[in-house]
């Protein structure tokens, strides 16, 4: 009775261990079905314990009395063998068919019946994996794993009206001196402000015009006076034109100076 109970417990224990191992081996693929997207068939050799009845020779010892040397009685025993039977487990190898995800694909969740999640051997740094070992990069990035900055300023598609400045994964538009960036972030609008370089250029132009006007005036003054001139010499018209240009430039210079003084005042 005791041996029968022990055999039952042994049988239950072996089957429990085997079932647990089998569950762990197939738990990831137990929901996959043939015909599922990117599902491949897999055949593996598995060993399954099988309960069998095995025969063996069981020794039996029978005591008996005999006459020893000196006419003494001695006890001894003889060994006989009989066929006995016992339950044993033998491992049988069989081919087990299961379903796994094809290379480059995995399940989106453990209960998925298909394999719709692509796998990239290297992570996509600034993008996402769209096909096995294929990354789709976010705007501004390029390369096999989206780790290389794309210089948008090298192409004409950036849309900046004046200047383009590249940055990591993006770019910004800037404007030259005397302009400011519009709300669209790409076009520029003149500020109406005269820069130092423009101011110096205007001053130089005024000086040049003043020198030209002095030379013209001297030429007219040195001209011999033959009486009343029937027509004005061309130098007179030139002097008048230079005078007007000087007046315009002086007004612009005064406006720049006043605006600069006002800005300095408000800054204080």
mmCIF file of C-alpha atoms in Angstrom:
data_model
loop_
_atom_site.group_PDB
_atom_site.id
_atom_site.type_symbol
_atom_site.label_atom_id
_atom_site.label_comp_id
_atom_site.label_asym_id
_atom_site.label_seq_id
_atom_site.Cartn_x
_atom_site.Cartn_y
_atom_site.Cartn_z
ATOM 1 C CA UNK A 1 0.000 0.000 0.000
ATOM 2 C CA UNK A 2 2.812 2.361 0.920
ATOM 3 C CA UNK A 3 4.657 1.588 -2.302
ATOM 4 C CA UNK A 4 1.506 2.296 -4.343
ATOM 5 C CA UNK A 5 1.056 5.672 -2.636
ATOM 6 C CA UNK A 6 4.678 6.626 -3.240
ATOM 7 C CA UNK A 7 4.375 5.650 -6.898
ATOM 8 C CA UNK A 8 1.270 7.844 -7.269
ATOM 9 C CA UNK A 9 3.017 10.831 -5.711
ATOM 10 C CA UNK A 10 6.050 10.259 -7.929
ATOM 11 C CA UNK A 11 3.850 10.132 -11.027
ATOM 12 C CA UNK A 12 2.062 13.357 -10.115
ATOM 13 C CA UNK A 13 5.347 15.138 -9.397
ATOM 14 C CA UNK A 14 6.923 14.159 -12.708
ATOM 15 C CA UNK A 15 3.887 15.251 -14.697
ATOM 16 C CA UNK A 16 3.723 18.562 -12.805
ATOM 17 C CA UNK A 17 7.349 19.373 -13.597
ATOM 18 C CA UNK A 18 6.935 18.379 -17.227
ATOM 19 C CA UNK A 19 3.742 20.412 -17.649
ATOM 20 C CA UNK A 20 5.377 23.492 -16.128
ATOM 21 C CA UNK A 21 8.357 23.241 -18.470
ATOM 22 C CA UNK A 22 6.090 22.718 -21.458
ATOM 23 C CA UNK A 23 4.003 25.766 -20.512
ATOM 24 C CA UNK A 24 7.060 27.982 -20.170
ATOM 25 C CA UNK A 25 8.379 26.729 -23.496
ATOM 26 C CA UNK A 26 5.190 27.507 -25.389
ATOM 27 C CA UNK A 27 3.611 30.397 -23.449
ATOM 28 C CA UNK A 28 4.914 33.088 -25.788
ATOM 29 C CA UNK A 29 3.556 31.396 -28.901
ATOM 30 C CA UNK A 30 0.394 29.794 -27.533
ATOM 31 C CA UNK A 31 -1.861 32.479 -29.076
ATOM 32 C CA UNK A 32 -0.213 32.497 -32.493
ATOM 33 C CA UNK A 33 -2.226 30.871 -35.217
ATOM 34 C CA UNK A 34 -1.306 29.534 -38.665
ATOM 35 C CA UNK A 35 -2.111 32.084 -41.320
ATOM 36 C CA UNK A 36 -1.435 34.988 -38.975
ATOM 37 C CA UNK A 37 0.561 37.936 -40.252
ATOM 38 C CA UNK A 38 4.300 37.133 -40.202
ATOM 39 C CA UNK A 39 3.708 33.815 -38.388
ATOM 40 C CA UNK A 40 6.085 30.953 -39.223
ATOM 41 C CA UNK A 41 5.826 27.260 -38.431
ATOM 42 C CA UNK A 42 8.452 25.740 -36.182
ATOM 43 C CA UNK A 43 9.115 22.050 -35.612
ATOM 44 C CA UNK A 44 11.141 21.007 -32.621
ATOM 45 C CA UNK A 45 12.170 17.694 -31.111
ATOM 46 C CA UNK A 46 10.746 17.349 -27.614
ATOM 47 C CA UNK A 47 11.082 14.603 -25.033
ATOM 48 C CA UNK A 48 7.867 13.515 -23.340
ATOM 49 C CA UNK A 49 7.851 11.234 -20.276
ATOM 50 C CA UNK A 50 5.811 8.082 -20.766
ATOM 51 C CA UNK A 51 4.717 5.807 -17.921
ATOM 52 C CA UNK A 52 5.678 2.183 -18.565
ATOM 53 C CA UNK A 53 5.675 -1.126 -16.670
ATOM 54 C CA UNK A 54 9.150 -2.590 -16.412
ATOM 55 C CA UNK A 55 10.075 -6.119 -15.314
ATOM 56 C CA UNK A 56 13.152 -6.907 -13.277
ATOM 57 C CA UNK A 57 14.688 -9.799 -11.317
ATOM 58 C CA UNK A 58 13.958 -9.347 -7.622
ATOM 59 C CA UNK A 59 16.220 -11.359 -5.249
ATOM 60 C CA UNK A 60 14.701 -13.370 -2.390
ATOM 61 C CA UNK A 61 16.689 -14.737 0.547
ATOM 62 C CA UNK A 62 15.537 -17.969 2.294
ATOM 63 C CA UNK A 63 17.287 -18.972 5.600
ATOM 64 C CA UNK A 64 17.946 -22.626 6.455
ATOM 65 C CA UNK A 65 19.992 -24.785 8.940
ATOM 66 C CA UNK A 66 22.878 -26.979 7.876
ATOM 67 C CA UNK A 67 25.676 -29.081 9.478
ATOM 68 C CA UNK A 68 28.994 -27.328 9.530
ATOM 69 C CA UNK A 69 32.486 -28.699 10.193
ATOM 70 C CA UNK A 70 32.771 -30.417 13.541
ATOM 71 C CA UNK A 71 29.230 -31.622 13.352
ATOM 72 C CA UNK A 72 27.874 -28.254 14.343
ATOM 73 C CA UNK A 73 24.594 -26.737 13.259
ATOM 74 C CA UNK A 74 24.985 -23.553 11.233
ATOM 75 C CA UNK A 75 22.451 -21.150 9.796
ATOM 76 C CA UNK A 76 22.711 -20.033 6.210
ATOM 77 C CA UNK A 77 20.468 -18.721 3.427
ATOM 78 C CA UNK A 78 19.952 -19.280 -0.209
ATOM 79 C CA UNK A 79 19.180 -16.684 -2.846
ATOM 80 C CA UNK A 80 16.482 -17.099 -5.419
ATOM 81 C CA UNK A 81 15.164 -14.669 -7.997
ATOM 82 C CA UNK A 82 11.685 -14.004 -9.182
ATOM 83 C CA UNK A 83 10.287 -11.711 -11.850
ATOM 84 C CA UNK A 84 8.823 -8.494 -10.436
ATOM 85 C CA UNK A 85 7.240 -5.458 -12.065
ATOM 86 C CA UNK A 86 7.459 -1.726 -11.406
ATOM 87 C CA UNK A 87 6.295 1.567 -12.968
ATOM 88 C CA UNK A 88 8.984 3.668 -14.598
ATOM 89 C CA UNK A 89 9.079 6.740 -16.816
ATOM 90 C CA UNK A 90 10.792 6.568 -20.151
ATOM 91 C CA UNK A 91 11.394 9.668 -22.262
ATOM 92 C CA UNK A 92 10.022 9.440 -25.761
ATOM 93 C CA UNK A 93 11.186 11.868 -28.439
ATOM 94 C CA UNK A 94 8.604 13.291 -30.773
ATOM 95 C CA UNK A 95 8.275 16.204 -33.197
ATOM 96 C CA UNK A 96 6.212 19.082 -31.894
ATOM 97 C CA UNK A 97 4.811 21.665 -34.305
ATOM 98 C CA UNK A 98 4.414 25.194 -32.979
ATOM 99 C CA UNK A 99 4.042 28.679 -34.392
ATOM 100 C CA UNK A 100 6.497 31.493 -33.833
ATOM 101 C CA UNK A 101 7.065 34.972 -35.202
ATOM 102 C CA UNK A 102 9.030 35.098 -38.423
ATOM 103 C CA UNK A 103 12.528 36.650 -38.201
ATOM 104 C CA UNK A 104 12.349 40.439 -37.834
ATOM 105 C CA UNK A 105 8.880 40.458 -36.264
ATOM 106 C CA UNK A 106 7.345 40.064 -32.821
ATOM 107 C CA UNK A 107 3.941 40.228 -31.145
ATOM 108 C CA UNK A 108 2.556 43.587 -30.083
ATOM 109 C CA UNK A 109 1.200 41.870 -26.977
ATOM 110 C CA UNK A 110 1.321 38.315 -25.615
ATOM 111 C CA UNK A 111 -2.211 37.452 -26.725
ATOM 112 C CA UNK A 112 -1.775 38.655 -30.300
ATOM 113 C CA UNK A 113 -2.550 36.056 -32.962
ATOM 114 C CA UNK A 114 -0.128 37.632 -35.422
ATOM 115 C CA UNK A 115 3.287 39.290 -35.385
ATOM 116 C CA UNK A 116 2.807 42.915 -36.417
ATOM 117 C CA UNK A 117 5.617 44.602 -34.492
ATOM 118 C CA UNK A 118 8.814 44.998 -36.565
ATOM 119 C CA UNK A 119 12.142 44.491 -34.835
ATOM 120 C CA UNK A 120 15.232 46.630 -35.469
ATOM 121 C CA UNK A 121 18.518 45.173 -34.262
ATOM 122 C CA UNK A 122 19.718 48.709 -33.456
ATOM 123 C CA UNK A 123 17.356 51.252 -31.852
ATOM 124 C CA UNK A 124 16.090 54.137 -33.981
ATOM 125 C CA UNK A 125 17.540 57.147 -32.113
ATOM 126 C CA UNK A 126 15.298 59.854 -33.584
ATOM 127 C CA UNK A 127 12.635 57.816 -35.332
ATOM 128 C CA UNK A 128 10.683 54.570 -35.227
ATOM 129 C CA UNK A 129 11.084 51.042 -36.532
ATOM 130 C CA UNK A 130 8.700 50.518 -39.468
ATOM 131 C CA UNK A 131 10.123 47.318 -41.001
ATOM 132 C CA UNK A 132 12.739 44.790 -39.898
ATOM 133 C CA UNK A 133 15.985 46.751 -39.459
ATOM 134 C CA UNK A 134 14.434 49.794 -41.173
ATOM 135 C CA UNK A 135 13.989 53.122 -39.365
ATOM 136 C CA UNK A 136 11.705 55.988 -40.329
ATOM 137 C CA UNK A 137 13.385 59.197 -39.163
ATOM 138 C CA UNK A 138 11.683 62.258 -37.735
ATOM 139 C CA UNK A 139 11.991 65.494 -39.682
ATOM 140 C CA UNK A 140 15.487 66.916 -39.423
ATOM 141 C CA UNK A 141 17.282 63.575 -38.968
ATOM 142 C CA UNK A 142 18.739 61.003 -41.344
ATOM 143 C CA UNK A 143 20.942 57.883 -41.332
ATOM 144 C CA UNK A 144 20.280 54.167 -40.875
ATOM 145 C CA UNK A 145 19.331 54.643 -37.207
ATOM 146 C CA UNK A 146 18.281 58.329 -37.450
ATOM 147 C CA UNK A 147 21.291 59.627 -35.533
ATOM 148 C CA UNK A 148 22.665 62.080 -38.130
ATOM 149 C CA UNK A 149 21.500 65.692 -38.239
ATOM 150 C CA UNK A 150 20.128 66.739 -41.624
ATOM 151 C CA UNK A 151 21.361 70.158 -42.738
ATOM 152 C CA UNK A 152 18.192 71.710 -44.121
ATOM 153 C CA UNK A 153 20.101 74.883 -45.016
ATOM 154 C CA UNK A 154 21.975 73.021 -47.771
ATOM 155 C CA UNK A 155 18.724 72.570 -49.675
ATOM 156 C CA UNK A 156 16.455 75.248 -51.098
ATOM 157 C CA UNK A 157 13.400 73.868 -49.333
ATOM 158 C CA UNK A 158 14.012 75.668 -46.021
ATOM 159 C CA UNK A 159 11.987 78.701 -47.169
ATOM 160 C CA UNK A 160 14.091 81.338 -45.388
ATOM 161 C CA UNK A 161 13.926 84.678 -47.185
ATOM 162 C CA UNK A 162 17.394 85.851 -46.163
ATOM 163 C CA UNK A 163 19.534 83.563 -43.992
ATOM 164 C CA UNK A 164 19.213 79.968 -42.725
ATOM 165 C CA UNK A 165 20.966 78.688 -39.588
ATOM 166 C CA UNK A 166 21.126 74.910 -39.075
ATOM 167 C CA UNK A 167 20.532 73.358 -35.643
ATOM 168 C CA UNK A 168 20.291 69.816 -34.248
ATOM 169 C CA UNK A 169 17.322 68.215 -35.925
ATOM 170 C CA UNK A 170 15.958 71.536 -37.185
ATOM 171 C CA UNK A 171 16.853 75.024 -38.463
ATOM 172 C CA UNK A 172 15.935 78.662 -37.870
ATOM 173 C CA UNK A 173 15.593 81.627 -40.215
ATOM 174 C CA UNK A 174 17.370 84.892 -39.422
ATOM 175 C CA UNK A 175 17.431 88.344 -40.995
ATOM 176 C CA UNK A 176 20.245 90.674 -41.908
ATOM 177 C CA UNK A 177 20.908 93.923 -40.057
ATOM 178 C CA UNK A 178 18.086 96.394 -40.521
ATOM 179 C CA UNK A 179 15.435 93.652 -40.813
ATOM 180 C CA UNK A 180 13.399 91.667 -38.349
ATOM 181 C CA UNK A 181 11.791 88.237 -38.654
ATOM 182 C CA UNK A 182 8.072 88.162 -39.367
ATOM 183 C CA UNK A 183 5.615 86.061 -37.392
ATOM 184 C CA UNK A 184 5.788 83.309 -40.020
ATOM 185 C CA UNK A 185 9.376 82.658 -38.935
ATOM 186 C CA UNK A 186 10.707 82.805 -42.502
ATOM 187 C CA UNK A 187 10.215 86.204 -44.137
ATOM 188 C CA UNK A 188 11.893 89.459 -43.083
ATOM 189 C CA UNK A 189 10.620 93.033 -42.743
ATOM 190 C CA UNK A 190 12.696 96.199 -42.848
ATOM 191 C CA UNK A 191 12.872 97.926 -39.473
ATOM 192 C CA UNK A 192 13.584 101.415 -40.921
ATOM 193 C CA UNK A 193 16.617 101.681 -38.702
ATOM 194 C CA UNK A 194 19.901 102.890 -40.172
ATOM 195 C CA UNK A 195 22.863 100.860 -39.041
ATOM 196 C CA UNK A 196 26.275 102.305 -38.180
ATOM 197 C CA UNK A 197 27.605 101.123 -41.523
ATOM 198 C CA UNK A 198 24.841 102.944 -43.394
ATOM 199 C CA UNK A 199 25.396 106.068 -41.291
ATOM 200 C CA UNK A 200 29.088 106.122 -42.129
ATOM 201 C CA UNK A 201 28.281 105.591 -45.822
ATOM 202 C CA UNK A 202 25.906 108.571 -45.785
ATOM 203 C CA UNK A 203 28.510 110.764 -44.068
ATOM 204 C CA UNK A 204 31.083 109.802 -46.669
ATOM 205 C CA UNK A 205 28.631 110.588 -49.465
ATOM 206 C CA UNK A 206 27.902 114.028 -47.993
ATOM 207 C CA UNK A 207 31.608 114.821 -47.800
ATOM 208 C CA UNK A 208 32.105 113.732 -51.415
ATOM 209 C CA UNK A 209 29.184 115.882 -52.590
ATOM 210 C CA UNK A 210 30.437 118.877 -50.613
ATOM 211 C CA UNK A 211 33.879 118.557 -52.203
ATOM 212 C CA UNK A 212 32.302 118.279 -55.641
ATOM 213 C CA UNK A 213 30.177 121.349 -54.953
ATOM 214 C CA UNK A 214 33.238 123.352 -53.866
ATOM 215 C CA UNK A 215 35.066 122.422 -57.054
ATOM 216 C CA UNK A 216 32.075 123.363 -59.176
ATOM 217 C CA UNK A 217 31.678 126.705 -57.390
ATOM 218 C CA UNK A 218 35.376 127.483 -57.892
ATOM 219 C CA UNK A 219 35.132 126.617 -61.589
ATOM 220 C CA UNK A 220 32.215 129.017 -62.017
ATOM 221 C CA UNK A 221 33.982 131.733 -60.051
ATOM 222 C CA UNK A 222 37.174 131.379 -62.108
ATOM 223 C CA UNK A 223 35.264 131.575 -65.406
ATOM 224 C CA UNK A 224 35.969 134.912 -67.221
ATOM 225 C CA UNK A 225 33.113 137.384 -66.940
ATOM 226 C CA UNK A 226 32.199 138.467 -70.463
ATOM 227 C CA UNK A 227 29.115 140.251 -69.321
ATOM 228 C CA UNK A 228 25.649 138.858 -69.034
ATOM 229 C CA UNK A 229 25.506 135.189 -69.879
ATOM 230 C CA UNK A 230 22.727 134.308 -72.310
ATOM 231 C CA UNK A 231 22.394 130.843 -70.729
ATOM 232 C CA UNK A 232 23.454 129.332 -67.444
ATOM 233 C CA UNK A 233 26.540 127.129 -67.673
ATOM 234 C CA UNK A 234 25.977 123.424 -67.025
ATOM 235 C CA UNK A 235 28.077 123.679 -63.854
ATOM 236 C CA UNK A 236 25.346 125.806 -62.269
ATOM 237 C CA UNK A 237 22.777 123.033 -62.761
ATOM 238 C CA UNK A 238 25.254 120.522 -61.371
ATOM 239 C CA UNK A 239 25.802 122.672 -58.282
ATOM 240 C CA UNK A 240 22.046 122.901 -57.730
ATOM 241 C CA UNK A 241 21.673 119.130 -57.997
ATOM 242 C CA UNK A 242 24.526 118.526 -55.578
ATOM 243 C CA UNK A 243 23.009 121.018 -53.154
ATOM 244 C CA UNK A 244 19.688 119.179 -53.205
ATOM 245 C CA UNK A 245 21.394 115.799 -52.640
ATOM 246 C CA UNK A 246 23.339 117.212 -49.700
ATOM 247 C CA UNK A 247 20.136 118.575 -48.150
ATOM 248 C CA UNK A 248 18.404 115.190 -48.480
ATOM 249 C CA UNK A 249 21.354 113.324 -46.973
ATOM 250 C CA UNK A 250 21.631 115.819 -44.112
ATOM 251 C CA UNK A 251 17.953 115.291 -43.307
ATOM 252 C CA UNK A 252 18.458 111.509 -43.234
ATOM 253 C CA UNK A 253 21.517 111.927 -41.034
ATOM 254 C CA UNK A 254 19.609 114.220 -38.661
ATOM 255 C CA UNK A 255 16.791 111.675 -38.501
ATOM 256 C CA UNK A 256 19.253 108.874 -37.673
ATOM 257 C CA UNK A 257 20.945 111.010 -35.034
ATOM 258 C CA UNK A 258 17.654 112.005 -33.417
ATOM 259 C CA UNK A 259 16.373 108.441 -33.377
ATOM 260 C CA UNK A 260 19.621 107.222 -31.876
ATOM 261 C CA UNK A 261 19.438 109.922 -29.185
ATOM 262 C CA UNK A 262 15.863 108.914 -28.373
ATOM 263 C CA UNK A 263 16.812 105.240 -28.088
ATOM 264 C CA UNK A 264 19.728 106.108 -25.802
ATOM 265 C CA UNK A 265 17.409 108.272 -23.690
ATOM 266 C CA UNK A 266 14.803 105.529 -23.245
ATOM 267 C CA UNK A 267 17.488 102.965 -22.478
ATOM 268 C CA UNK A 268 18.585 105.138 -19.560
#
